[in-house]
mmCIF file of C-alpha atoms in Angstrom:
data_model
loop_
_atom_site.group_PDB
_atom_site.id
_atom_site.type_symbol
_atom_site.label_atom_id
_atom_site.label_comp_id
_atom_site.label_asym_id
_atom_site.label_seq_id
_atom_site.Cartn_x
_atom_site.Cartn_y
_atom_site.Cartn_z
ATOM 1 C CA UNK A 1 -33.724 -11.669 -6.346
ATOM 2 C CA UNK A 2 -34.875 -15.282 -6.010
ATOM 3 C CA UNK A 3 -34.806 -16.735 -2.464
ATOM 4 C CA UNK A 4 -32.360 -19.431 -3.608
ATOM 5 C CA UNK A 5 -29.909 -16.839 -5.018
ATOM 6 C CA UNK A 6 -30.227 -14.761 -1.862
ATOM 7 C CA UNK A 7 -29.416 -17.849 0.218
ATOM 8 C CA UNK A 8 -26.245 -18.484 -1.812
ATOM 9 C CA UNK A 9 -25.074 -14.862 -1.365
ATOM 10 C CA UNK A 10 -25.917 -15.099 2.320
ATOM 11 C CA UNK A 11 -23.759 -18.228 2.655
ATOM 12 C CA UNK A 12 -20.888 -16.511 0.802
ATOM 13 C CA UNK A 13 -21.172 -13.489 3.101
ATOM 14 C CA UNK A 14 -21.393 -15.549 6.293
ATOM 15 C CA UNK A 15 -18.499 -17.909 5.611
ATOM 16 C CA UNK A 16 -16.108 -15.480 3.926
ATOM 17 C CA UNK A 17 -16.651 -13.104 6.874
ATOM 18 C CA UNK A 18 -16.326 -15.755 9.565
ATOM 19 C CA UNK A 19 -13.164 -17.222 8.049
ATOM 20 C CA UNK A 20 -11.470 -13.846 7.908
ATOM 21 C CA UNK A 21 -12.861 -11.867 10.876
ATOM 22 C CA UNK A 22 -10.114 -12.667 13.418
ATOM 23 C CA UNK A 23 -7.341 -11.900 10.903
ATOM 24 C CA UNK A 24 -9.072 -8.767 9.631
ATOM 25 C CA UNK A 25 -9.295 -7.579 13.225
ATOM 26 C CA UNK A 26 -5.502 -8.029 13.558
ATOM 27 C CA UNK A 27 -5.011 -6.162 10.257
ATOM 28 C CA UNK A 28 -7.302 -3.291 11.296
ATOM 29 C CA UNK A 29 -5.729 -2.983 14.762
ATOM 30 C CA UNK A 30 -2.137 -3.094 13.474
ATOM 31 C CA UNK A 31 -3.052 -0.880 10.520
ATOM 32 C CA UNK A 32 -4.370 1.841 12.807
ATOM 33 C CA UNK A 33 -0.963 2.963 14.204
ATOM 34 C CA UNK A 34 0.697 2.232 10.848
ATOM 35 C CA UNK A 35 -1.377 5.043 9.293
ATOM 36 C CA UNK A 36 0.756 7.377 11.411
ATOM 37 C CA UNK A 37 4.060 5.508 11.027
ATOM 38 C CA UNK A 38 5.858 8.636 9.767
ATOM 39 C CA UNK A 39 4.748 10.628 12.791
ATOM 40 C CA UNK A 40 5.546 7.783 15.232
ATOM 41 C CA UNK A 41 8.997 7.193 13.704
ATOM 42 C CA UNK A 42 9.742 10.924 13.883
ATOM 43 C CA UNK A 43 8.886 11.134 17.604
ATOM 44 C CA UNK A 44 11.820 12.514 19.550
ATOM 45 C CA UNK A 45 13.774 13.279 16.374
ATOM 46 C CA UNK A 46 14.429 16.748 15.045
ATOM 47 C CA UNK A 47 13.332 16.702 11.413
ATOM 48 C CA UNK A 48 13.854 19.502 8.955
ATOM 49 C CA UNK A 49 14.158 19.763 5.185
ATOM 50 C CA UNK A 50 17.800 20.652 4.524
ATOM 51 C CA UNK A 51 19.397 22.839 1.852
ATOM 52 C CA UNK A 52 22.637 21.815 0.174
ATOM 53 C CA UNK A 53 24.940 22.645 -2.714
ATOM 54 C CA UNK A 54 25.141 19.769 -5.199
ATOM 55 C CA UNK A 55 28.731 20.753 -6.120
ATOM 56 C CA UNK A 56 29.934 20.138 -2.569
ATOM 57 C CA UNK A 57 28.696 16.538 -2.394
ATOM 58 C CA UNK A 58 31.092 13.604 -2.720
ATOM 59 C CA UNK A 59 30.508 11.289 -5.724
ATOM 60 C CA UNK A 60 28.132 8.381 -5.187
ATOM 61 C CA UNK A 61 30.992 5.889 -5.577
ATOM 62 C CA UNK A 62 32.795 7.496 -2.645
ATOM 63 C CA UNK A 63 29.718 7.060 -0.448
ATOM 64 C CA UNK A 64 29.444 3.396 -1.526
ATOM 65 C CA UNK A 65 33.135 2.813 -0.752
ATOM 66 C CA UNK A 66 32.763 4.344 2.715
ATOM 67 C CA UNK A 67 29.784 2.075 3.440
ATOM 68 C CA UNK A 68 31.592 -1.036 2.154
ATOM 69 C CA UNK A 69 34.692 -0.231 4.225
ATOM 70 C CA UNK A 70 32.514 -0.591 7.301
ATOM 71 C CA UNK A 71 31.243 -3.985 6.171
ATOM 72 C CA UNK A 72 34.242 -5.769 4.617
ATOM 73 C CA UNK A 73 33.495 -8.667 2.291
ATOM 74 C CA UNK A 74 30.080 -7.316 1.304
ATOM 75 C CA UNK A 75 28.845 -6.038 -2.052
ATOM 76 C CA UNK A 76 26.422 -3.163 -2.680
ATOM 77 C CA UNK A 77 22.834 -4.226 -3.469
ATOM 78 C CA UNK A 78 20.844 -0.966 -3.515
ATOM 79 C CA UNK A 79 21.541 2.735 -3.225
ATOM 80 C CA UNK A 80 18.574 4.978 -2.480
ATOM 81 C CA UNK A 81 18.288 8.751 -2.198
ATOM 82 C CA UNK A 82 16.698 10.659 0.693
ATOM 83 C CA UNK A 83 14.456 13.454 -0.546
ATOM 84 C CA UNK A 84 14.988 16.075 2.134
ATOM 85 C CA UNK A 85 18.704 15.688 2.898
ATOM 86 C CA UNK A 86 21.836 14.857 0.847
ATOM 87 C CA UNK A 87 21.979 11.321 2.183
ATOM 88 C CA UNK A 88 22.239 8.075 0.244
ATOM 89 C CA UNK A 89 21.262 4.786 1.844
ATOM 90 C CA UNK A 90 23.542 1.900 0.955
ATOM 91 C CA UNK A 91 22.147 -1.607 1.281
ATOM 92 C CA UNK A 92 24.817 -4.310 1.192
ATOM 93 C CA UNK A 93 25.203 -8.041 1.756
ATOM 94 C CA UNK A 94 27.525 -11.014 1.248
ATOM 95 C CA UNK A 95 26.099 -11.285 -2.279
ATOM 96 C CA UNK A 96 23.536 -9.282 -4.239
ATOM 97 C CA UNK A 97 20.839 -11.944 -3.809
ATOM 98 C CA UNK A 98 20.939 -12.481 -0.023
ATOM 99 C CA UNK A 99 17.589 -12.519 1.810
ATOM 100 C CA UNK A 100 16.363 -9.186 3.165
ATOM 101 C CA UNK A 101 17.101 -10.214 6.773
ATOM 102 C CA UNK A 102 20.812 -10.558 5.938
ATOM 103 C CA UNK A 103 21.157 -7.143 4.314
ATOM 104 C CA UNK A 104 22.948 -4.246 5.997
ATOM 105 C CA UNK A 105 21.684 -0.663 5.691
ATOM 106 C CA UNK A 106 23.887 2.417 6.063
ATOM 107 C CA UNK A 107 22.818 6.037 5.493
ATOM 108 C CA UNK A 108 25.812 8.082 4.297
ATOM 109 C CA UNK A 109 25.833 11.886 4.287
ATOM 110 C CA UNK A 110 27.377 13.019 0.993
ATOM 111 C CA UNK A 111 28.535 16.335 2.457
ATOM 112 C CA UNK A 112 31.501 14.541 4.010
ATOM 113 C CA UNK A 113 30.989 10.837 3.269
ATOM 114 C CA UNK A 114 30.192 10.233 6.929
ATOM 115 C CA UNK A 115 27.554 8.047 8.551
ATOM 116 C CA UNK A 116 24.209 9.818 8.836
ATOM 117 C CA UNK A 117 21.457 9.261 11.378
ATOM 118 C CA UNK A 118 18.456 7.056 10.692
ATOM 119 C CA UNK A 119 18.186 3.628 9.189
ATOM 120 C CA UNK A 120 17.674 1.837 12.493
ATOM 121 C CA UNK A 121 15.187 -0.993 12.285
ATOM 122 C CA UNK A 122 13.413 -3.008 14.942
ATOM 123 C CA UNK A 123 11.171 -0.235 16.281
ATOM 124 C CA UNK A 124 7.502 -0.526 17.193
ATOM 125 C CA UNK A 125 6.275 0.370 13.704
ATOM 126 C CA UNK A 126 8.607 -2.214 12.113
ATOM 127 C CA UNK A 127 7.160 -4.898 14.383
ATOM 128 C CA UNK A 128 3.591 -3.793 13.637
ATOM 129 C CA UNK A 129 4.321 -3.736 9.909
ATOM 130 C CA UNK A 130 5.710 -7.288 10.043
ATOM 131 C CA UNK A 131 2.637 -8.419 11.984
ATOM 132 C CA UNK A 132 0.384 -6.602 9.523
ATOM 133 C CA UNK A 133 1.972 -7.960 6.357
ATOM 134 C CA UNK A 134 2.715 -11.587 7.272
ATOM 135 C CA UNK A 135 1.656 -12.274 10.907
ATOM 136 C CA UNK A 136 5.407 -12.763 11.608
ATOM 137 C CA UNK A 137 5.246 -15.961 9.506
ATOM 138 C CA UNK A 138 7.366 -14.875 6.531
ATOM 139 C CA UNK A 139 6.422 -15.445 2.900
ATOM 140 C CA UNK A 140 3.772 -18.095 3.714
ATOM 141 C CA UNK A 141 2.118 -15.686 6.130
ATOM 142 C CA UNK A 142 2.120 -13.004 3.471
ATOM 143 C CA UNK A 143 0.258 -15.218 0.984
ATOM 144 C CA UNK A 144 -2.188 -16.138 3.742
ATOM 145 C CA UNK A 145 -2.855 -12.439 4.365
ATOM 146 C CA UNK A 146 -3.445 -12.109 0.594
ATOM 147 C CA UNK A 147 -6.076 -14.832 0.876
ATOM 148 C CA UNK A 148 -7.666 -13.025 3.839
ATOM 149 C CA UNK A 149 -7.803 -9.924 1.597
ATOM 150 C CA UNK A 150 -9.670 -11.867 -1.082
ATOM 151 C CA UNK A 151 -12.122 -13.247 1.518
ATOM 152 C CA UNK A 152 -12.667 -9.672 2.692
ATOM 153 C CA UNK A 153 -13.466 -8.585 -0.881
ATOM 154 C CA UNK A 154 -15.899 -11.530 -1.216
ATOM 155 C CA UNK A 155 -17.535 -10.570 2.111
ATOM 156 C CA UNK A 156 -17.832 -6.919 1.014
ATOM 157 C CA UNK A 157 -19.328 -7.683 -2.410
ATOM 158 C CA UNK A 158 -21.762 -10.281 -1.032
ATOM 159 C CA UNK A 159 -22.695 -7.867 1.759
ATOM 160 C CA UNK A 160 -23.651 -5.218 -0.777
ATOM 161 C CA UNK A 161 -25.708 -7.707 -2.801
ATOM 162 C CA UNK A 162 -27.546 -8.711 0.390
ATOM 163 C CA UNK A 163 -28.033 -5.074 1.333
ATOM 164 C CA UNK A 164 -30.231 -4.354 -1.724
ATOM 165 C CA UNK A 165 -33.457 -5.930 -0.380
ATOM 166 C CA UNK A 166 -32.874 -4.359 3.061
ATOM 167 C CA UNK A 167 -32.281 -0.929 1.554
ATOM 168 C CA UNK A 168 -35.532 -1.291 -0.396
ATOM 169 C CA UNK A 169 -37.410 -2.121 2.811
ATOM 170 C CA UNK A 170 -35.814 0.266 5.322
ATOM 171 C CA UNK A 171 -34.523 2.973 2.979
ATOM 172 C CA UNK A 172 -30.943 4.107 2.599
ATOM 173 C CA UNK A 173 -29.146 5.160 5.787
ATOM 174 C CA UNK A 174 -32.213 4.466 7.916
ATOM 175 C CA UNK A 175 -31.803 2.708 11.244
ATOM 176 C CA UNK A 176 -35.030 1.186 12.519
ATOM 177 C CA UNK A 177 -34.744 2.023 16.205
ATOM 178 C CA UNK A 178 -38.355 1.187 17.065
ATOM 179 C CA UNK A 179 -37.880 -2.436 16.032
ATOM 180 C CA UNK A 180 -36.019 -5.167 17.942
ATOM 181 C CA UNK A 181 -32.417 -4.224 18.894
ATOM 182 C CA UNK A 182 -31.094 -6.852 16.487
ATOM 183 C CA UNK A 183 -32.845 -5.127 13.554
ATOM 184 C CA UNK A 184 -31.248 -1.854 14.620
ATOM 185 C CA UNK A 185 -27.783 -3.415 14.714
ATOM 186 C CA UNK A 186 -28.377 -5.021 11.316
ATOM 187 C CA UNK A 187 -29.334 -1.627 9.856
ATOM 188 C CA UNK A 188 -26.193 -0.079 11.329
ATOM 189 C CA UNK A 189 -24.070 -2.930 9.960
ATOM 190 C CA UNK A 190 -25.605 -2.492 6.506
ATOM 191 C CA UNK A 191 -25.241 1.280 6.580
ATOM 192 C CA UNK A 192 -21.568 1.288 7.615
ATOM 193 C CA UNK A 193 -20.732 -1.549 5.205
ATOM 194 C CA UNK A 194 -22.529 0.239 2.363
ATOM 195 C CA UNK A 195 -20.971 3.672 2.721
ATOM 196 C CA UNK A 196 -17.431 2.328 3.214
ATOM 197 C CA UNK A 197 -17.721 0.067 0.146
ATOM 198 C CA UNK A 198 -15.189 1.832 -2.113
ATOM 199 C CA UNK A 199 -12.584 2.298 0.619
ATOM 200 C CA UNK A 200 -12.970 -1.308 1.811
ATOM 201 C CA UNK A 201 -12.624 -2.704 -1.705
ATOM 202 C CA UNK A 202 -9.602 -0.518 -2.489
ATOM 203 C CA UNK A 203 -7.825 -1.368 0.780
ATOM 204 C CA UNK A 204 -8.693 -5.080 0.467
ATOM 205 C CA UNK A 205 -7.614 -5.435 -3.160
ATOM 206 C CA UNK A 206 -4.452 -3.337 -2.847
ATOM 207 C CA UNK A 207 -3.541 -5.249 0.315
ATOM 208 C CA UNK A 208 -3.807 -8.502 -1.617
ATOM 209 C CA UNK A 209 -1.740 -7.045 -4.480
ATOM 210 C CA UNK A 210 0.931 -5.951 -1.977
ATOM 211 C CA UNK A 211 1.227 -9.497 -0.640
ATOM 212 C CA UNK A 212 2.091 -10.583 -4.185
ATOM 213 C CA UNK A 213 4.951 -8.070 -4.505
ATOM 214 C CA UNK A 214 7.640 -10.786 -4.646
ATOM 215 C CA UNK A 215 6.093 -12.940 -7.410
ATOM 216 C CA UNK A 216 5.060 -9.829 -9.390
ATOM 217 C CA UNK A 217 8.630 -8.466 -9.189
ATOM 218 C CA UNK A 218 10.033 -11.872 -10.123
ATOM 219 C CA UNK A 219 7.688 -11.963 -13.130
ATOM 220 C CA UNK A 220 8.795 -8.469 -14.178
ATOM 221 C CA UNK A 221 12.442 -9.481 -13.825
ATOM 222 C CA UNK A 222 11.918 -12.571 -16.003
ATOM 223 C CA UNK A 223 9.683 -10.835 -18.520
ATOM 224 C CA UNK A 224 10.181 -7.117 -19.129
ATOM 225 C CA UNK A 225 13.611 -6.771 -17.522
ATOM 226 C CA UNK A 226 14.955 -9.693 -19.571
ATOM 227 C CA UNK A 227 13.689 -7.957 -22.739
ATOM 228 C CA UNK A 228 15.262 -4.664 -21.673
ATOM 229 C CA UNK A 229 18.641 -6.330 -21.256
ATOM 230 C CA UNK A 230 18.285 -8.408 -24.458
ATOM 231 C CA UNK A 231 18.346 -11.629 -22.449
ATOM 232 C CA UNK A 232 21.953 -11.183 -21.406
ATOM 233 C CA UNK A 233 22.828 -13.478 -18.543
ATOM 234 C CA UNK A 234 25.870 -15.152 -17.123
ATOM 235 C CA UNK A 235 27.925 -14.218 -14.101
ATOM 236 C CA UNK A 236 27.139 -11.174 -11.970
ATOM 237 C CA UNK A 237 29.482 -8.291 -12.767
ATOM 238 C CA UNK A 238 31.571 -7.545 -9.659
ATOM 239 C CA UNK A 239 31.307 -4.066 -8.152
ATOM 240 C CA UNK A 240 33.889 -1.599 -9.452
ATOM 241 C CA UNK A 241 34.180 1.805 -7.837
ATOM 242 C CA UNK A 242 33.791 4.713 -10.247
ATOM 243 C CA UNK A 243 30.802 3.603 -12.310
ATOM 244 C CA UNK A 244 27.797 4.402 -10.108
ATOM 245 C CA UNK A 245 28.013 8.182 -10.468
ATOM 246 C CA UNK A 246 28.501 7.807 -14.232
ATOM 247 C CA UNK A 247 25.581 5.359 -14.494
ATOM 248 C CA UNK A 248 23.229 7.731 -12.644
ATOM 249 C CA UNK A 249 24.370 10.763 -14.683
ATOM 250 C CA UNK A 250 23.932 8.901 -17.989
ATOM 251 C CA UNK A 251 20.514 7.612 -16.934
ATOM 252 C CA UNK A 252 19.353 11.120 -15.973
ATOM 253 C CA UNK A 253 20.614 12.503 -19.281
ATOM 254 C CA UNK A 254 18.330 10.044 -21.109
ATOM 255 C CA UNK A 255 15.251 11.174 -19.176
ATOM 256 C CA UNK A 256 15.361 14.943 -18.607
ATOM 257 C CA UNK A 257 13.184 16.225 -15.782
ATOM 258 C CA UNK A 258 13.398 12.995 -13.825
ATOM 259 C CA UNK A 259 15.422 12.317 -10.688
ATOM 260 C CA UNK A 260 16.874 9.052 -9.360
ATOM 261 C CA UNK A 261 14.982 7.302 -6.599
ATOM 262 C CA UNK A 262 17.217 4.262 -6.229
ATOM 263 C CA UNK A 263 19.890 2.228 -7.974
ATOM 264 C CA UNK A 264 19.845 -1.577 -8.053
ATOM 265 C CA UNK A 265 23.307 -3.084 -8.429
ATOM 266 C CA UNK A 266 24.090 -6.040 -10.731
ATOM 267 C CA UNK A 267 22.625 -9.315 -9.491
ATOM 268 C CA UNK A 268 20.022 -7.731 -7.187
ATOM 269 C CA UNK A 269 16.324 -8.646 -7.549
ATOM 270 C CA UNK A 270 15.629 -5.369 -9.375
ATOM 271 C CA UNK A 271 18.436 -5.626 -11.912
ATOM 272 C CA UNK A 272 20.185 -8.071 -14.214
ATOM 273 C CA UNK A 273 23.596 -9.640 -13.646
ATOM 274 C CA UNK A 274 25.446 -7.077 -15.736
ATOM 275 C CA UNK A 275 23.459 -3.859 -15.356
ATOM 276 C CA UNK A 276 22.952 -1.055 -12.924
ATOM 277 C CA UNK A 277 19.215 -0.430 -12.901
ATOM 278 C CA UNK A 278 18.689 3.270 -12.199
ATOM 279 C CA UNK A 279 15.066 3.895 -11.197
ATOM 280 C CA UNK A 280 13.952 7.401 -12.070
ATOM 281 C CA UNK A 281 10.879 9.197 -10.783
ATOM 282 C CA UNK A 282 8.990 12.098 -12.322
ATOM 283 C CA UNK A 283 8.142 15.461 -10.832
ATOM 284 C CA UNK A 284 4.372 15.082 -10.446
ATOM 285 C CA UNK A 285 2.909 13.086 -7.536
ATOM 286 C CA UNK A 286 1.717 10.376 -9.929
ATOM 287 C CA UNK A 287 4.926 10.031 -11.981
ATOM 288 C CA UNK A 288 6.856 10.150 -8.697
ATOM 289 C CA UNK A 289 5.282 6.820 -7.818
ATOM 290 C CA UNK A 290 5.531 5.237 -11.274
ATOM 291 C CA UNK A 291 9.242 4.536 -11.534
ATOM 292 C CA UNK A 292 11.059 4.244 -14.863
ATOM 293 C CA UNK A 293 14.006 1.840 -14.955
ATOM 294 C CA UNK A 294 17.080 2.739 -16.999
ATOM 295 C CA UNK A 295 19.416 -0.194 -17.600
ATOM 296 C CA UNK A 296 23.062 0.859 -17.585
ATOM 297 C CA UNK A 297 25.856 -1.495 -18.673
ATOM 298 C CA UNK A 298 27.876 -2.424 -15.562
ATOM 299 C CA UNK A 299 31.096 -2.634 -17.616
ATOM 300 C CA UNK A 300 30.944 0.711 -19.393
ATOM 301 C CA UNK A 301 28.415 2.855 -17.533
ATOM 302 C CA UNK A 302 26.575 3.509 -20.813
ATOM 303 C CA UNK A 303 22.768 3.310 -21.068
ATOM 304 C CA UNK A 304 21.558 0.104 -22.709
ATOM 305 C CA UNK A 305 17.795 0.547 -22.474
ATOM 306 C CA UNK A 306 15.022 2.625 -20.933
ATOM 307 C CA UNK A 307 11.342 1.732 -20.748
ATOM 308 C CA UNK A 308 8.360 2.541 -18.553
ATOM 309 C CA UNK A 309 7.199 -0.128 -16.140
ATOM 310 C CA UNK A 310 4.663 -2.650 -17.510
ATOM 311 C CA UNK A 311 1.036 -2.384 -16.325
ATOM 312 C CA UNK A 312 1.369 -4.980 -13.565
ATOM 313 C CA UNK A 313 4.368 -3.209 -11.992
ATOM 314 C CA UNK A 314 2.528 0.123 -12.224
ATOM 315 C CA UNK A 315 -0.382 -1.589 -10.451
ATOM 316 C CA UNK A 316 1.949 -2.795 -7.715
ATOM 317 C CA UNK A 317 3.554 0.642 -7.289
ATOM 318 C CA UNK A 318 0.151 2.353 -7.047
ATOM 319 C CA UNK A 319 -1.239 -0.319 -4.705
ATOM 320 C CA UNK A 320 1.098 0.818 -1.928
ATOM 321 C CA UNK A 321 -0.127 4.418 -1.458
ATOM 322 C CA UNK A 322 -3.724 3.334 -2.082
ATOM 323 C CA UNK A 323 -3.433 0.756 0.692
ATOM 324 C CA UNK A 324 -1.680 2.937 3.263
ATOM 325 C CA UNK A 325 -3.479 6.227 2.514
ATOM 326 C CA UNK A 326 -0.292 8.205 3.019
ATOM 327 C CA UNK A 327 -0.510 10.494 -0.004
ATOM 328 C CA UNK A 328 -3.111 13.025 1.091
ATOM 329 C CA UNK A 329 -1.524 14.594 4.146
ATOM 330 C CA UNK A 330 -2.741 14.489 7.745
ATOM 331 C CA UNK A 331 -6.384 15.027 6.739
ATOM 332 C CA UNK A 332 -6.370 11.804 4.715
ATOM 333 C CA UNK A 333 -4.696 9.953 7.588
ATOM 334 C CA UNK A 334 -7.466 11.091 9.927
ATOM 335 C CA UNK A 335 -10.223 10.005 7.521
ATOM 336 C CA UNK A 336 -8.344 6.712 7.005
ATOM 337 C CA UNK A 337 -8.369 6.257 10.805
ATOM 338 C CA UNK A 338 -12.129 6.812 10.997
ATOM 339 C CA UNK A 339 -12.692 4.353 8.175
ATOM 340 C CA UNK A 340 -10.435 1.803 9.878
ATOM 341 C CA UNK A 341 -12.416 2.239 13.108
ATOM 342 C CA UNK A 342 -15.644 1.835 11.111
ATOM 343 C CA UNK A 343 -14.244 -1.436 9.763
ATOM 344 C CA UNK A 344 -13.457 -2.690 13.303
ATOM 345 C CA UNK A 345 -17.005 -1.788 14.293
ATOM 346 C CA UNK A 346 -18.334 -3.609 11.195
ATOM 347 C CA UNK A 347 -16.433 -6.770 12.143
ATOM 348 C CA UNK A 348 -17.768 -6.605 15.697
ATOM 349 C CA UNK A 349 -21.397 -6.076 14.685
ATOM 350 C CA UNK A 350 -21.126 -8.793 12.019
ATOM 351 C CA UNK A 351 -19.978 -11.269 14.653
ATOM 352 C CA UNK A 352 -22.686 -10.111 17.068
ATOM 353 C CA UNK A 353 -25.404 -10.551 14.427
ATOM 354 C CA UNK A 354 -24.155 -14.024 13.512
ATOM 355 C CA UNK A 355 -24.014 -15.132 17.153
ATOM 356 C CA UNK A 356 -27.549 -13.783 17.639
ATOM 357 C CA UNK A 357 -28.764 -15.842 14.691
ATOM 358 C CA UNK A 358 -27.079 -18.972 16.036
ATOM 359 C CA UNK A 359 -28.640 -18.435 19.473
ATOM 360 C CA UNK A 360 -32.074 -17.874 17.902
ATOM 361 C CA UNK A 361 -31.768 -21.097 15.952
ATOM 362 C CA UNK A 362 -30.696 -23.030 19.052
ATOM 363 C CA UNK A 363 -33.817 -21.907 20.945
ATOM 364 C CA UNK B 1 -39.385 5.073 -12.449
ATOM 365 C CA UNK B 2 -38.058 4.104 -9.031
ATOM 366 C CA UNK B 3 -34.345 4.204 -8.301
ATOM 367 C CA UNK B 4 -32.405 1.029 -7.571
ATOM 368 C CA UNK B 5 -32.089 0.587 -3.773
ATOM 369 C CA UNK B 6 -28.299 0.472 -4.090
ATOM 370 C CA UNK B 7 -28.126 3.740 -6.038
ATOM 371 C CA UNK B 8 -26.955 5.896 -3.052
ATOM 372 C CA UNK B 9 -24.364 3.286 -2.046
ATOM 373 C CA UNK B 10 -22.959 3.045 -5.562
ATOM 374 C CA UNK B 11 -22.989 6.818 -5.956
ATOM 375 C CA UNK B 12 -20.989 7.296 -2.731
ATOM 376 C CA UNK B 13 -18.632 4.482 -3.746
ATOM 377 C CA UNK B 14 -18.042 6.028 -7.183
ATOM 378 C CA UNK B 15 -17.307 9.465 -5.725
ATOM 379 C CA UNK B 16 -14.970 7.996 -3.072
ATOM 380 C CA UNK B 17 -13.138 5.898 -5.664
ATOM 381 C CA UNK B 18 -12.765 8.851 -8.028
ATOM 382 C CA UNK B 19 -11.417 10.932 -5.126
ATOM 383 C CA UNK B 20 -8.929 8.255 -4.095
ATOM 384 C CA UNK B 21 -7.534 8.030 -7.625
ATOM 385 C CA UNK B 22 -7.583 11.780 -8.210
ATOM 386 C CA UNK B 23 -5.640 12.278 -4.986
ATOM 387 C CA UNK B 24 -2.751 10.344 -6.518
ATOM 388 C CA UNK B 25 -2.373 12.819 -9.366
ATOM 389 C CA UNK B 26 -1.542 15.973 -7.425
ATOM 390 C CA UNK B 27 -0.531 17.472 -4.116
ATOM 391 C CA UNK B 28 -2.850 20.464 -3.792
ATOM 392 C CA UNK B 29 -6.543 20.599 -4.729
ATOM 393 C CA UNK B 30 -6.346 16.928 -5.725
ATOM 394 C CA UNK B 31 -5.595 15.936 -2.123
ATOM 395 C CA UNK B 32 -8.305 18.228 -0.840
ATOM 396 C CA UNK B 33 -10.815 16.634 -3.231
ATOM 397 C CA UNK B 34 -9.698 13.114 -2.271
ATOM 398 C CA UNK B 35 -10.166 13.873 1.419
ATOM 399 C CA UNK B 36 -13.571 15.470 0.813
ATOM 400 C CA UNK B 37 -14.691 12.470 -1.258
ATOM 401 C CA UNK B 38 -13.593 10.059 1.472
ATOM 402 C CA UNK B 39 -15.204 12.142 4.200
ATOM 403 C CA UNK B 40 -18.439 11.964 2.187
ATOM 404 C CA UNK B 41 -18.573 8.245 3.047
ATOM 405 C CA UNK B 42 -18.853 9.103 6.712
ATOM 406 C CA UNK B 43 -21.648 11.686 6.415
ATOM 407 C CA UNK B 44 -24.526 9.142 6.253
ATOM 408 C CA UNK B 45 -23.144 7.495 9.417
ATOM 409 C CA UNK B 46 -23.116 10.832 11.245
ATOM 410 C CA UNK B 47 -26.570 11.676 9.928
ATOM 411 C CA UNK B 48 -28.029 8.342 11.048
ATOM 412 C CA UNK B 49 -26.504 8.711 14.519
ATOM 413 C CA UNK B 50 -28.043 12.141 14.967
ATOM 414 C CA UNK B 51 -31.478 11.099 13.715
ATOM 415 C CA UNK B 52 -33.970 10.299 16.502
#
């Protein structure tokens, strides 16, 4: 590599790293407990996978009505299904398009249409997640974190490019202890940065994709969802009890072997004004994450259209597990923790090396 | 012919990436393979720390 090219890469590495280090440190520190958010949330709660008889459950509409009776004047926005208990979670609000902060959330046990436990927000992990995803600054903060993710990717790629001449000189995974301490730290920095390359790139890129969830969903709603519903628009169909159960049953009949994950009511961000969008998931771990929307007419309960998600929505759905590392059991969480700690160490040594260079120049 | 100095880094990255993606496709040996591939990233760090 020519000295001039090396200098350019060095500048990219230095400035992309410096601009993002403080924020990456916040992300790594808040991300560390978030790896174990399931375990932390379950602390002090008895959790077991329950068995139930489908025939004894009340219809979905009944559960929605019970939830709405507790919040008069509100309309249903989403209905989601718990996997390990016969509980549906009803999200409601004054209208279907209210901001997330104004939505109410009620878990309803379908064995008796009574309120179920869970659903409380405002815990430690919720706070850490908010800090992690938007620095408590809302949508603007989220886009900023996306930018930090891109700077991190630039720092990682430029770091690898710069590592090539060092690896040629010192050899891969060699730390020159006999040399000056600074050389030793540089070798460690290069080694850790090199071996964590794939993980760092995946976490950085998927983190950036996750910050774009709102515009990507809005794009999907305007593009693919509009095609699915043949561009029908107009007023939002008001909620009528008696159609949700039928909508879910009809949707499941169109896609055998799939089960509902959640239902978006008419007017919500994941549906059109006159459709129930029933999101089905497959049986395998991969198809479980790649949801298939079935658009059901909100007047008749009949299926209008079914289509797999477009590539960009699939990308968004897969970015979440790839960012959080929560799909490989406790072993993956432990490795994720070690890699997160390695990243914190990388940030610290990077800063130390830069400060050392500045001091050397000042002398 | 000498190997490119980044060959080991790219090899580890490819294996880790393949493991991460494979882990999404199943819940048994796929997860085990994903975890092993990720743990592979950490072996050179452990090896370098033990080397005198």
